[in-house]
mmCIF file of C-alpha atoms in Angstrom:
data_model
loop_
_atom_site.group_PDB
_atom_site.id
_atom_site.type_symbol
_atom_site.label_atom_id
_atom_site.label_comp_id
_atom_site.label_asym_id
_atom_site.label_seq_id
_atom_site.Cartn_x
_atom_site.Cartn_y
_atom_site.Cartn_z
ATOM 1 C CA UNK K 1 113.441 97.702 68.449
ATOM 2 C CA UNK K 2 115.508 96.324 71.598
ATOM 3 C CA UNK K 3 114.736 96.944 75.203
ATOM 4 C CA UNK K 4 117.436 99.684 76.419
ATOM 5 C CA UNK K 5 120.195 97.971 78.879
ATOM 6 C CA UNK K 6 120.509 99.335 82.180
ATOM 7 C CA UNK K 7 124.025 99.886 83.646
ATOM 8 C CA UNK K 8 125.222 100.502 87.269
ATOM 9 C CA UNK K 9 128.382 103.062 87.046
ATOM 10 C CA UNK K 10 128.599 104.659 90.259
ATOM 11 C CA UNK K 11 128.181 103.687 93.389
ATOM 12 C CA UNK K 12 127.817 105.359 97.369
ATOM 13 C CA UNK K 13 127.813 103.917 100.101
ATOM 14 C CA UNK K 14 127.635 104.798 104.564
ATOM 15 C CA UNK K 15 127.147 101.611 106.497
ATOM 16 C CA UNK K 16 127.773 100.963 110.417
ATOM 17 C CA UNK K 17 131.085 99.600 109.292
ATOM 18 C CA UNK K 18 132.188 101.704 106.962
ATOM 19 C CA UNK K 19 131.585 104.858 105.314
ATOM 20 C CA UNK K 20 131.858 105.213 101.498
ATOM 21 C CA UNK K 21 131.892 102.562 98.749
ATOM 22 C CA UNK K 22 135.559 100.958 99.487
ATOM 23 C CA UNK K 23 135.780 101.046 103.250
ATOM 24 C CA UNK K 24 132.376 98.915 102.984
ATOM 25 C CA UNK K 25 133.849 96.582 101.271
ATOM 26 C CA UNK K 26 137.253 96.524 102.965
ATOM 27 C CA UNK K 27 134.951 95.822 106.218
ATOM 28 C CA UNK K 28 132.959 93.281 104.316
ATOM 29 C CA UNK K 29 135.686 90.716 102.803
ATOM 30 C CA UNK K 30 137.493 91.782 106.675
ATOM 31 C CA UNK K 31 133.840 90.517 108.778
ATOM 32 C CA UNK K 32 134.840 94.370 110.859
ATOM 33 C CA UNK K 33 131.512 93.742 112.804
ATOM 34 C CA UNK K 34 129.922 97.511 112.484
ATOM 35 C CA UNK K 35 127.674 96.500 115.650
ATOM 36 C CA UNK K 36 127.835 97.182 119.099
ATOM 37 C CA UNK K 37 126.346 98.829 121.959
ATOM 38 C CA UNK K 38 123.551 101.695 121.438
ATOM 39 C CA UNK K 39 125.022 105.259 122.162
ATOM 40 C CA UNK K 40 122.719 107.434 120.870
ATOM 41 C CA UNK K 41 120.699 108.293 124.340
ATOM 42 C CA UNK K 42 120.940 105.646 126.831
ATOM 43 C CA UNK K 43 119.257 102.575 126.201
ATOM 44 C CA UNK K 44 120.014 101.290 129.651
ATOM 45 C CA UNK K 45 116.471 100.251 130.709
ATOM 46 C CA UNK K 46 115.120 98.494 126.977
ATOM 47 C CA UNK K 47 115.359 95.149 126.070
ATOM 48 C CA UNK K 48 117.946 95.016 123.351
ATOM 49 C CA UNK K 49 120.855 97.454 123.140
ATOM 50 C CA UNK K 50 122.766 95.875 119.568
ATOM 51 C CA UNK K 51 122.410 98.553 116.760
ATOM 52 C CA UNK K 52 124.287 99.327 113.541
ATOM 53 C CA UNK K 53 124.902 102.454 114.780
ATOM 54 C CA UNK K 54 127.602 105.000 112.097
ATOM 55 C CA UNK K 55 129.895 106.576 114.436
ATOM 56 C CA UNK K 56 132.457 108.824 113.425
ATOM 57 C CA UNK K 57 130.356 110.820 110.457
ATOM 58 C CA UNK K 58 130.386 114.107 110.217
ATOM 59 C CA UNK K 59 127.650 116.045 108.138
ATOM 60 C CA UNK K 60 129.487 119.037 107.939
ATOM 61 C CA UNK K 61 132.126 117.404 105.232
ATOM 62 C CA UNK K 62 129.711 116.097 103.694
ATOM 63 C CA UNK K 63 126.290 118.242 102.651
ATOM 64 C CA UNK K 64 126.919 122.341 103.164
ATOM 65 C CA UNK K 65 126.090 123.471 106.160
ATOM 66 C CA UNK K 66 122.723 126.050 104.822
ATOM 67 C CA UNK K 67 121.054 122.681 104.918
ATOM 68 C CA UNK K 68 121.944 120.482 108.311
ATOM 69 C CA UNK K 69 118.883 122.572 109.943
ATOM 70 C CA UNK K 70 116.443 120.951 107.417
ATOM 71 C CA UNK K 71 118.036 117.563 106.927
ATOM 72 C CA UNK K 72 117.112 114.584 109.231
ATOM 73 C CA UNK K 73 120.271 112.075 109.757
ATOM 74 C CA UNK K 74 119.226 110.128 107.092
ATOM 75 C CA UNK K 75 118.596 112.967 104.740
ATOM 76 C CA UNK K 76 122.199 113.153 105.683
ATOM 77 C CA UNK K 77 123.286 109.920 105.020
ATOM 78 C CA UNK K 78 121.772 109.836 101.128
ATOM 79 C CA UNK K 79 122.925 113.261 100.486
ATOM 80 C CA UNK K 80 126.715 111.897 101.396
ATOM 81 C CA UNK K 81 125.666 108.312 99.382
ATOM 82 C CA UNK K 82 125.032 110.227 96.363
ATOM 83 C CA UNK K 83 127.870 112.504 96.258
ATOM 84 C CA UNK K 84 130.112 109.709 96.052
ATOM 85 C CA UNK K 85 128.001 107.452 93.209
ATOM 86 C CA UNK K 86 127.567 111.195 91.271
ATOM 87 C CA UNK K 87 131.021 111.605 91.920
ATOM 88 C CA UNK K 88 132.221 108.199 90.736
ATOM 89 C CA UNK K 89 129.844 107.797 87.916
ATOM 90 C CA UNK K 90 131.203 111.498 86.266
ATOM 91 C CA UNK K 91 127.337 113.563 86.355
ATOM 92 C CA UNK K 92 128.304 117.047 87.495
ATOM 93 C CA UNK K 93 127.261 120.225 85.923
ATOM 94 C CA UNK K 94 129.699 119.844 82.528
ATOM 95 C CA UNK K 95 129.131 115.931 82.015
ATOM 96 C CA UNK K 96 126.838 116.542 79.094
ATOM 97 C CA UNK K 97 123.506 115.436 80.638
ATOM 98 C CA UNK K 98 120.213 118.020 80.661
ATOM 99 C CA UNK K 99 118.898 118.442 84.064
ATOM 100 C CA UNK K 100 115.691 116.563 82.529
ATOM 101 C CA UNK K 101 117.445 113.695 81.174
ATOM 102 C CA UNK K 102 118.087 112.863 85.025
ATOM 103 C CA UNK K 103 115.697 111.709 87.393
ATOM 104 C CA UNK K 104 115.232 109.948 91.354
ATOM 105 C CA UNK K 105 114.207 107.158 92.771
ATOM 106 C CA UNK K 106 115.095 106.536 96.475
ATOM 107 C CA UNK K 107 113.012 104.303 99.240
ATOM 108 C CA UNK K 108 112.956 104.583 103.079
ATOM 109 C CA UNK K 109 110.765 102.938 105.334
ATOM 110 C CA UNK K 110 111.245 105.012 108.758
ATOM 111 C CA UNK K 111 111.150 108.601 107.252
ATOM 112 C CA UNK K 112 113.452 111.580 109.210
ATOM 113 C CA UNK K 113 112.866 109.747 112.350
ATOM 114 C CA UNK K 114 115.368 111.635 114.544
ATOM 115 C CA UNK K 115 114.189 115.323 113.135
ATOM 116 C CA UNK K 116 110.230 114.247 113.702
ATOM 117 C CA UNK K 117 111.267 113.179 117.672
ATOM 118 C CA UNK K 118 112.757 115.843 118.519
ATOM 119 C CA UNK K 119 110.736 118.926 116.927
ATOM 120 C CA UNK K 120 107.798 116.985 118.417
ATOM 121 C CA UNK K 121 109.382 117.254 121.941
ATOM 122 C CA UNK K 122 109.734 121.177 121.309
ATOM 123 C CA UNK K 123 105.394 121.200 120.319
ATOM 124 C CA UNK K 124 104.923 119.252 123.903
ATOM 125 C CA UNK K 125 107.317 121.461 126.055
ATOM 126 C CA UNK K 126 107.361 124.729 124.606
ATOM 127 C CA UNK K 127 104.660 125.526 122.396
ATOM 128 C CA UNK K 128 103.949 125.171 118.298
ATOM 129 C CA UNK K 129 106.377 128.343 117.704
ATOM 130 C CA UNK K 130 109.256 126.178 118.551
ATOM 131 C CA UNK K 131 108.755 123.848 116.240
ATOM 132 C CA UNK K 132 110.814 124.762 112.773
ATOM 133 C CA UNK K 133 108.775 125.217 109.739
ATOM 134 C CA UNK K 134 110.918 122.341 108.038
ATOM 135 C CA UNK K 135 109.908 119.538 109.744
ATOM 136 C CA UNK K 136 107.054 120.321 107.104
ATOM 137 C CA UNK K 137 108.890 117.990 104.896
ATOM 138 C CA UNK K 138 112.066 117.041 106.662
ATOM 139 C CA UNK K 139 109.988 113.240 108.178
ATOM 140 C CA UNK K 140 108.586 112.539 104.986
ATOM 141 C CA UNK K 141 109.421 109.501 103.121
ATOM 142 C CA UNK K 142 110.250 111.218 99.809
ATOM 143 C CA UNK K 143 112.437 114.268 101.513
ATOM 144 C CA UNK K 144 115.633 112.044 100.018
ATOM 145 C CA UNK K 145 114.491 111.876 96.656
ATOM 146 C CA UNK K 146 113.756 115.590 97.261
ATOM 147 C CA UNK K 147 116.725 116.511 98.223
ATOM 148 C CA UNK K 148 119.024 114.701 95.886
ATOM 149 C CA UNK K 149 116.587 116.837 93.010
ATOM 150 C CA UNK K 150 116.692 119.283 94.211
ATOM 151 C CA UNK K 151 120.708 119.573 94.757
ATOM 152 C CA UNK K 152 121.911 118.606 92.095
ATOM 153 C CA UNK K 153 119.560 119.602 89.576
ATOM 154 C CA UNK K 154 117.743 116.151 89.002
ATOM 155 C CA UNK K 155 114.927 117.415 87.173
ATOM 156 C CA UNK K 156 113.982 114.671 84.807
ATOM 157 C CA UNK K 157 111.148 111.519 87.007
ATOM 158 C CA UNK K 158 111.430 111.045 90.678
ATOM 159 C CA UNK K 159 109.534 108.877 92.643
ATOM 160 C CA UNK K 160 109.662 107.652 96.354
ATOM 161 C CA UNK K 161 108.891 103.949 97.449
ATOM 162 C CA UNK K 162 107.899 102.354 100.922
ATOM 163 C CA UNK K 163 108.293 98.327 101.558
ATOM 164 C CA UNK K 164 110.381 98.364 104.066
ATOM 165 C CA UNK K 165 113.288 95.933 104.326
ATOM 166 C CA UNK K 166 112.129 96.062 99.965
ATOM 167 C CA UNK K 167 111.596 99.200 99.708
ATOM 168 C CA UNK K 168 115.426 99.987 98.562
ATOM 169 C CA UNK K 169 115.793 96.524 95.456
ATOM 170 C CA UNK K 170 112.029 98.133 94.389
ATOM 171 C CA UNK K 171 113.405 102.310 93.919
ATOM 172 C CA UNK K 172 115.909 99.608 91.617
ATOM 173 C CA UNK K 173 113.955 98.120 89.977
ATOM 174 C CA UNK K 174 111.698 100.945 89.504
ATOM 175 C CA UNK K 175 114.642 102.798 88.162
ATOM 176 C CA UNK K 176 115.166 100.273 85.399
ATOM 177 C CA UNK K 177 111.746 100.688 84.751
ATOM 178 C CA UNK K 178 112.761 104.838 84.270
ATOM 179 C CA UNK K 179 115.664 104.661 81.911
ATOM 180 C CA UNK K 180 113.963 102.073 79.900
ATOM 181 C CA UNK K 181 111.003 104.502 79.788
ATOM 182 C CA UNK K 182 113.610 106.296 78.176
ATOM 183 C CA UNK K 183 115.482 108.485 81.412
ATOM 184 C CA UNK K 184 119.291 108.635 80.113
ATOM 185 C CA UNK K 185 120.494 108.501 84.688
ATOM 186 C CA UNK K 186 118.518 107.464 87.453
ATOM 187 C CA UNK K 187 119.968 107.792 90.976
ATOM 188 C CA UNK K 188 118.344 105.122 92.969
ATOM 189 C CA UNK K 189 118.578 103.177 96.187
ATOM 190 C CA UNK K 190 117.902 103.659 99.887
ATOM 191 C CA UNK K 191 118.905 105.023 103.392
ATOM 192 C CA UNK K 192 117.176 104.491 107.229
ATOM 193 C CA UNK K 193 117.968 105.465 110.144
ATOM 194 C CA UNK K 194 115.401 105.295 113.473
ATOM 195 C CA UNK K 195 117.855 104.882 116.605
ATOM 196 C CA UNK K 196 116.124 108.021 118.264
ATOM 197 C CA UNK K 197 114.343 106.610 121.732
ATOM 198 C CA UNK K 198 111.254 106.978 119.577
ATOM 199 C CA UNK K 199 112.345 104.912 116.757
ATOM 200 C CA UNK K 200 113.978 102.242 118.730
ATOM 201 C CA UNK K 201 110.936 101.709 120.857
ATOM 202 C CA UNK K 202 109.024 101.632 117.391
ATOM 203 C CA UNK K 203 111.812 98.819 115.862
ATOM 204 C CA UNK K 204 111.376 96.936 119.305
ATOM 205 C CA UNK K 205 107.624 96.910 119.274
ATOM 206 C CA UNK K 206 107.947 95.199 116.380
ATOM 207 C CA UNK K 207 109.142 91.391 118.682
ATOM 208 C CA UNK K 208 111.882 90.697 115.738
ATOM 209 C CA UNK K 209 114.488 92.332 117.489
ATOM 210 C CA UNK K 210 117.375 90.361 119.190
ATOM 211 C CA UNK K 211 117.801 90.681 122.709
ATOM 212 C CA UNK K 212 121.456 88.693 123.177
ATOM 213 C CA UNK K 213 123.783 91.289 124.725
ATOM 214 C CA UNK K 214 126.662 89.949 122.816
ATOM 215 C CA UNK K 215 127.762 92.063 119.140
ATOM 216 C CA UNK K 216 129.017 88.797 117.571
ATOM 217 C CA UNK K 217 125.340 86.565 119.031
ATOM 218 C CA UNK K 218 122.753 89.141 118.424
ATOM 219 C CA UNK K 219 122.593 88.443 115.124
ATOM 220 C CA UNK K 220 122.923 85.054 113.629
ATOM 221 C CA UNK K 221 121.394 84.632 110.129
ATOM 222 C CA UNK K 222 120.307 81.087 109.152
ATOM 223 C CA UNK K 223 122.345 80.132 112.261
ATOM 224 C CA UNK K 224 120.318 76.972 114.475
ATOM 225 C CA UNK K 225 120.445 80.012 117.847
ATOM 226 C CA UNK K 226 118.595 82.597 115.378
ATOM 227 C CA UNK K 227 116.853 84.958 117.925
ATOM 228 C CA UNK K 228 115.884 88.425 116.551
ATOM 229 C CA UNK K 229 117.999 90.606 114.133
ATOM 230 C CA UNK K 230 120.166 94.035 115.124
ATOM 231 C CA UNK K 231 118.502 97.555 113.585
ATOM 232 C CA UNK K 232 121.426 98.738 111.270
ATOM 233 C CA UNK K 233 121.108 102.557 109.796
ATOM 234 C CA UNK K 234 122.192 103.569 106.739
ATOM 235 C CA UNK K 235 122.315 102.035 102.845
ATOM 236 C CA UNK K 236 123.789 102.601 99.556
ATOM 237 C CA UNK K 237 122.900 104.612 96.733
ATOM 238 C CA UNK K 238 123.895 104.013 92.697
ATOM 239 C CA UNK K 239 123.371 105.588 89.355
ATOM 240 C CA UNK K 240 122.023 104.053 87.382
ATOM 241 C CA UNK K 241 122.119 104.603 83.180
ATOM 242 C CA UNK K 242 121.080 103.158 80.352
ATOM 243 C CA UNK K 243 124.145 101.318 78.600
ATOM 244 C CA UNK K 244 123.718 104.182 75.668
ATOM 245 C CA UNK K 245 124.498 106.744 77.422
ATOM 246 C CA UNK K 246 127.260 105.318 79.250
ATOM 247 C CA UNK K 247 129.261 104.582 76.528
ATOM 248 C CA UNK K 248 128.541 107.976 74.878
ATOM 249 C CA UNK K 249 130.131 109.433 77.796
ATOM 250 C CA UNK K 250 132.579 107.611 77.992
ATOM 251 C CA UNK K 251 132.328 106.377 81.233
ATOM 252 C CA UNK K 252 135.108 105.142 83.262
ATOM 253 C CA UNK K 253 134.309 101.742 84.763
ATOM 254 C CA UNK K 254 130.724 99.862 84.532
ATOM 255 C CA UNK K 255 129.876 97.983 87.093
ATOM 256 C CA UNK K 256 127.047 95.255 85.856
ATOM 257 C CA UNK K 257 123.603 95.561 84.551
ATOM 258 C CA UNK K 258 120.552 94.974 86.455
ATOM 259 C CA UNK K 259 118.872 92.315 84.292
ATOM 260 C CA UNK K 260 116.204 91.252 86.392
ATOM 261 C CA UNK K 261 113.759 92.133 89.230
ATOM 262 C CA UNK K 262 110.579 91.022 90.419
ATOM 263 C CA UNK K 263 107.792 91.584 93.644
ATOM 264 C CA UNK K 264 105.593 89.665 94.718
ATOM 265 C CA UNK K 265 103.496 89.897 98.474
ATOM 266 C CA UNK K 266 103.515 86.681 100.865
ATOM 267 C CA UNK K 267 99.136 85.675 101.286
ATOM 268 C CA UNK K 268 97.009 85.646 103.800
ATOM 269 C CA UNK K 269 98.251 83.845 107.201
ATOM 270 C CA UNK K 270 96.161 80.287 107.269
ATOM 271 C CA UNK K 271 95.314 80.541 103.300
ATOM 272 C CA UNK K 272 97.972 77.571 103.221
ATOM 273 C CA UNK K 273 100.104 79.056 100.027
ATOM 274 C CA UNK K 274 103.596 79.221 100.600
ATOM 275 C CA UNK K 275 105.316 82.636 100.708
ATOM 276 C CA UNK K 276 106.418 84.631 97.552
ATOM 277 C CA UNK K 277 110.522 84.997 97.972
ATOM 278 C CA UNK K 278 111.166 82.367 96.099
ATOM 279 C CA UNK K 279 108.451 83.051 93.023
ATOM 280 C CA UNK K 280 110.134 86.533 93.437
ATOM 281 C CA UNK K 281 113.759 84.971 92.526
ATOM 282 C CA UNK K 282 112.111 83.529 89.875
ATOM 283 C CA UNK K 283 110.235 86.004 88.029
ATOM 284 C CA UNK K 284 113.595 87.870 88.629
ATOM 285 C CA UNK K 285 115.167 84.739 86.731
ATOM 286 C CA UNK K 286 112.566 85.081 84.025
ATOM 287 C CA UNK K 287 112.964 88.419 83.524
ATOM 288 C CA UNK K 288 116.626 88.464 83.566
ATOM 289 C CA UNK K 289 116.193 85.147 80.620
ATOM 290 C CA UNK K 290 118.640 83.491 82.678
ATOM 291 C CA UNK K 291 118.296 80.029 84.322
ATOM 292 C CA UNK K 292 119.372 79.213 87.964
ATOM 293 C CA UNK K 293 122.593 77.571 87.792
ATOM 294 C CA UNK K 294 123.642 80.411 85.866
ATOM 295 C CA UNK K 295 123.577 82.208 89.403
ATOM 296 C CA UNK K 296 126.691 82.418 91.026
ATOM 297 C CA UNK K 297 126.413 83.655 94.634
ATOM 298 C CA UNK K 298 123.199 84.865 96.556
ATOM 299 C CA UNK K 299 123.012 87.873 98.945
ATOM 300 C CA UNK K 300 119.796 86.277 101.317
ATOM 301 C CA UNK K 301 117.625 88.480 103.379
ATOM 302 C CA UNK K 302 118.350 86.720 106.650
ATOM 303 C CA UNK K 303 115.974 87.771 109.050
ATOM 304 C CA UNK K 304 117.661 85.569 111.772
ATOM 305 C CA UNK K 305 114.837 84.215 113.047
ATOM 306 C CA UNK K 306 114.307 80.350 112.850
ATOM 307 C CA UNK K 307 110.653 80.678 110.716
ATOM 308 C CA UNK K 308 111.869 83.130 108.302
ATOM 309 C CA UNK K 309 114.859 81.618 107.866
ATOM 310 C CA UNK K 310 113.689 78.586 107.255
ATOM 311 C CA UNK K 311 111.157 79.742 104.873
ATOM 312 C CA UNK K 312 114.016 81.582 102.849
ATOM 313 C CA UNK K 313 116.377 78.222 103.230
ATOM 314 C CA UNK K 314 113.223 75.976 101.287
ATOM 315 C CA UNK K 315 112.983 78.965 98.728
ATOM 316 C CA UNK K 316 116.031 78.585 97.693
ATOM 317 C CA UNK K 317 116.618 75.306 98.182
ATOM 318 C CA UNK K 318 113.881 74.733 96.112
ATOM 319 C CA UNK K 319 115.073 76.970 92.951
ATOM 320 C CA UNK K 320 118.689 76.383 93.729
ATOM 321 C CA UNK K 321 118.625 72.359 94.300
ATOM 322 C CA UNK K 322 120.223 71.673 98.063
ATOM 323 C CA UNK K 323 123.581 73.475 98.654
ATOM 324 C CA UNK K 324 123.237 74.356 95.161
ATOM 325 C CA UNK K 325 124.559 78.133 95.073
ATOM 326 C CA UNK K 326 126.794 80.132 97.514
ATOM 327 C CA UNK K 327 124.703 81.755 99.777
ATOM 328 C CA UNK K 328 125.893 84.602 102.162
ATOM 329 C CA UNK K 329 124.097 88.317 104.154
ATOM 330 C CA UNK K 330 126.995 90.429 104.693
ATOM 331 C CA UNK K 331 124.429 92.574 106.654
ATOM 332 C CA UNK K 332 125.449 90.515 109.729
ATOM 333 C CA UNK K 333 128.004 92.660 110.321
ATOM 334 C CA UNK K 334 125.587 95.822 109.742
ATOM 335 C CA UNK K 335 122.361 94.572 111.011
ATOM 336 C CA UNK K 336 119.050 95.384 109.252
ATOM 337 C CA UNK K 337 118.911 98.613 107.217
ATOM 338 C CA UNK K 338 115.926 98.308 106.531
ATOM 339 C CA UNK K 339 115.112 100.324 103.201
ATOM 340 C CA UNK K 340 118.741 100.660 102.911
ATOM 341 C CA UNK K 341 119.810 97.155 103.449
ATOM 342 C CA UNK K 342 118.698 96.387 99.894
ATOM 343 C CA UNK K 343 120.815 98.403 97.934
ATOM 344 C CA UNK K 344 123.426 98.007 100.485
ATOM 345 C CA UNK K 345 123.986 94.043 99.683
ATOM 346 C CA UNK K 346 123.197 95.564 95.908
ATOM 347 C CA UNK K 347 126.510 97.399 96.448
ATOM 348 C CA UNK K 348 127.915 94.406 97.904
ATOM 349 C CA UNK K 349 127.128 92.219 95.257
ATOM 350 C CA UNK K 350 128.200 94.504 92.006
ATOM 351 C CA UNK K 351 131.330 94.698 94.347
ATOM 352 C CA UNK K 352 131.475 90.471 94.048
ATOM 353 C CA UNK K 353 131.023 90.934 90.065
ATOM 354 C CA UNK K 354 134.059 93.177 90.307
ATOM 355 C CA UNK K 355 136.337 91.537 92.627
ATOM 356 C CA UNK K 356 135.692 87.756 92.356
ATOM 357 C CA UNK K 357 134.898 87.326 96.080
ATOM 358 C CA UNK K 358 131.646 86.737 98.024
ATOM 359 C CA UNK K 359 131.808 87.885 101.121
ATOM 360 C CA UNK K 360 131.345 85.979 104.145
ATOM 361 C CA UNK K 361 127.719 85.941 106.531
ATOM 362 C CA UNK K 362 130.497 86.868 110.244
ATOM 363 C CA UNK K 363 128.882 85.361 113.184
ATOM 364 C CA UNK K 364 126.656 82.427 112.491
ATOM 365 C CA UNK K 365 128.387 79.369 112.403
ATOM 366 C CA UNK K 366 125.840 76.041 113.279
ATOM 367 C CA UNK K 367 123.508 76.182 110.263
ATOM 368 C CA UNK K 368 121.127 73.075 110.232
ATOM 369 C CA UNK K 369 121.285 70.537 107.940
ATOM 370 C CA UNK K 370 117.645 70.244 106.392
ATOM 371 C CA UNK K 371 118.379 74.596 105.578
ATOM 372 C CA UNK K 372 120.618 72.521 102.724
ATOM 373 C CA UNK K 373 122.354 75.620 101.803
ATOM 374 C CA UNK K 374 125.698 76.195 101.086
ATOM 375 C CA UNK K 375 126.289 79.632 103.420
ATOM 376 C CA UNK K 376 129.430 81.536 103.176
ATOM 377 C CA UNK K 377 131.140 81.475 106.383
ATOM 378 C CA UNK K 378 134.920 81.102 107.692
ATOM 379 C CA UNK K 379 135.871 84.278 105.047
ATOM 380 C CA UNK K 380 135.079 85.338 102.147
ATOM 381 C CA UNK K 381 135.238 82.929 99.061
ATOM 382 C CA UNK K 382 137.370 83.507 96.196
ATOM 383 C CA UNK K 383 134.886 82.491 92.786
ATOM 384 C CA UNK K 384 134.025 82.952 89.182
ATOM 385 C CA UNK K 385 131.210 84.891 89.250
ATOM 386 C CA UNK K 386 129.327 86.199 86.335
ATOM 387 C CA UNK K 387 125.361 86.925 88.169
ATOM 388 C CA UNK K 388 123.677 87.645 91.409
ATOM 389 C CA UNK K 389 120.598 87.311 92.841
ATOM 390 C CA UNK K 390 119.801 90.141 95.802
ATOM 391 C CA UNK K 391 116.740 89.224 98.021
ATOM 392 C CA UNK K 392 114.731 91.441 100.284
ATOM 393 C CA UNK K 393 111.841 90.814 102.414
ATOM 394 C CA UNK K 394 109.787 93.421 104.299
ATOM 395 C CA UNK K 395 107.470 92.630 107.308
ATOM 396 C CA UNK K 396 103.461 92.094 106.454
ATOM 397 C CA UNK K 397 104.245 90.495 103.579
ATOM 398 C CA UNK K 398 107.121 92.000 100.646
ATOM 399 C CA UNK K 399 109.478 90.755 98.802
ATOM 400 C CA UNK K 400 111.340 91.848 96.242
ATOM 401 C CA UNK K 401 114.916 90.029 94.035
ATOM 402 C CA UNK K 402 116.783 92.010 92.030
ATOM 403 C CA UNK K 403 119.869 90.369 89.146
ATOM 404 C CA UNK K 404 122.875 92.176 88.939
ATOM 405 C CA UNK K 405 125.309 90.608 85.994
ATOM 406 C CA UNK K 406 129.052 91.066 84.900
ATOM 407 C CA UNK K 407 128.716 93.538 82.502
ATOM 408 C CA UNK K 408 129.104 93.534 79.117
ATOM 409 C CA UNK K 409 132.863 93.016 77.163
ATOM 410 C CA UNK K 410 133.306 95.181 73.981
#
């Protein structure tokens, strides 16, 4: 029996340089920078002050007012992106799908940071009777899966995955597994936000955040001047669906197929063994039944630090050869959105397949020759692309790779 194909029929995005799928895509192609000085609180005394912050998002325009008291900002973003993706896929009360034929698999690495710390302040300053009852779940890693499931009556299999930056791609891989097991539609992706004072301090504590104040120089993936990343917020939600189900429903657009997925874990430090990112990419290719030459573009993890950048460049060089494939890091315009970063890159990869243009890596200009990368810079590049590899790495060893291919021609 053949394995069911899993296709993407809807995309929703909430990102620092664009709320909404097409706004985000246009911003990437125009190299509109979503990175700027953090304004959610007074960050003047912090060593790092640049962030990929979403401005102009009005929650009441996207979700019912009754949900506002019980949701963190990250859950509001997830609900808004889910609404956009579901609407595009034509999934609603009259779409012919039963509630148990639809599932939800999402990822978040930070949970409801802002909500939780606001309630902690009440606990310390006013007492436990002032803490919101919604704190019992608003902070939790599974809350986005739960809130989306409840709001849209999606009672099929549900899951929440945590793998830091790699978690969003893991959620998409798990969604494909769930579709293959018989669930017709699985809403998937990832969203994160931790730009409150405590969340900001937690991110700075990792020692990987850039302290450069210039928003065009703070995050430079694969650049000789790379000195850290810029934290961002947001992410993407996608509708993964059994290809037969999509055809039966008469879906107007299929963006592409989730053709390959793999995840690995780095060996222990000092083991002498190489990191696992290259192996994840190779396994994803094997899973997709593709050769390296079939890949038309790579959306790289792009840590923005010399060591990790050099390691990723070596993995890509080993798999594709020197300058063997166009490589891009569009998150240089948004910052690293933690669990939301991989799904946002995957959304851009699917739009690359649609429009046959690879967005650029903004701001990076001085790429070491020994990296051997064909990094897309100086504007988007038109290129015939049928398959795209998306990579993500999470702190402490998580590696994930997803391959999407152009939709089958009927």
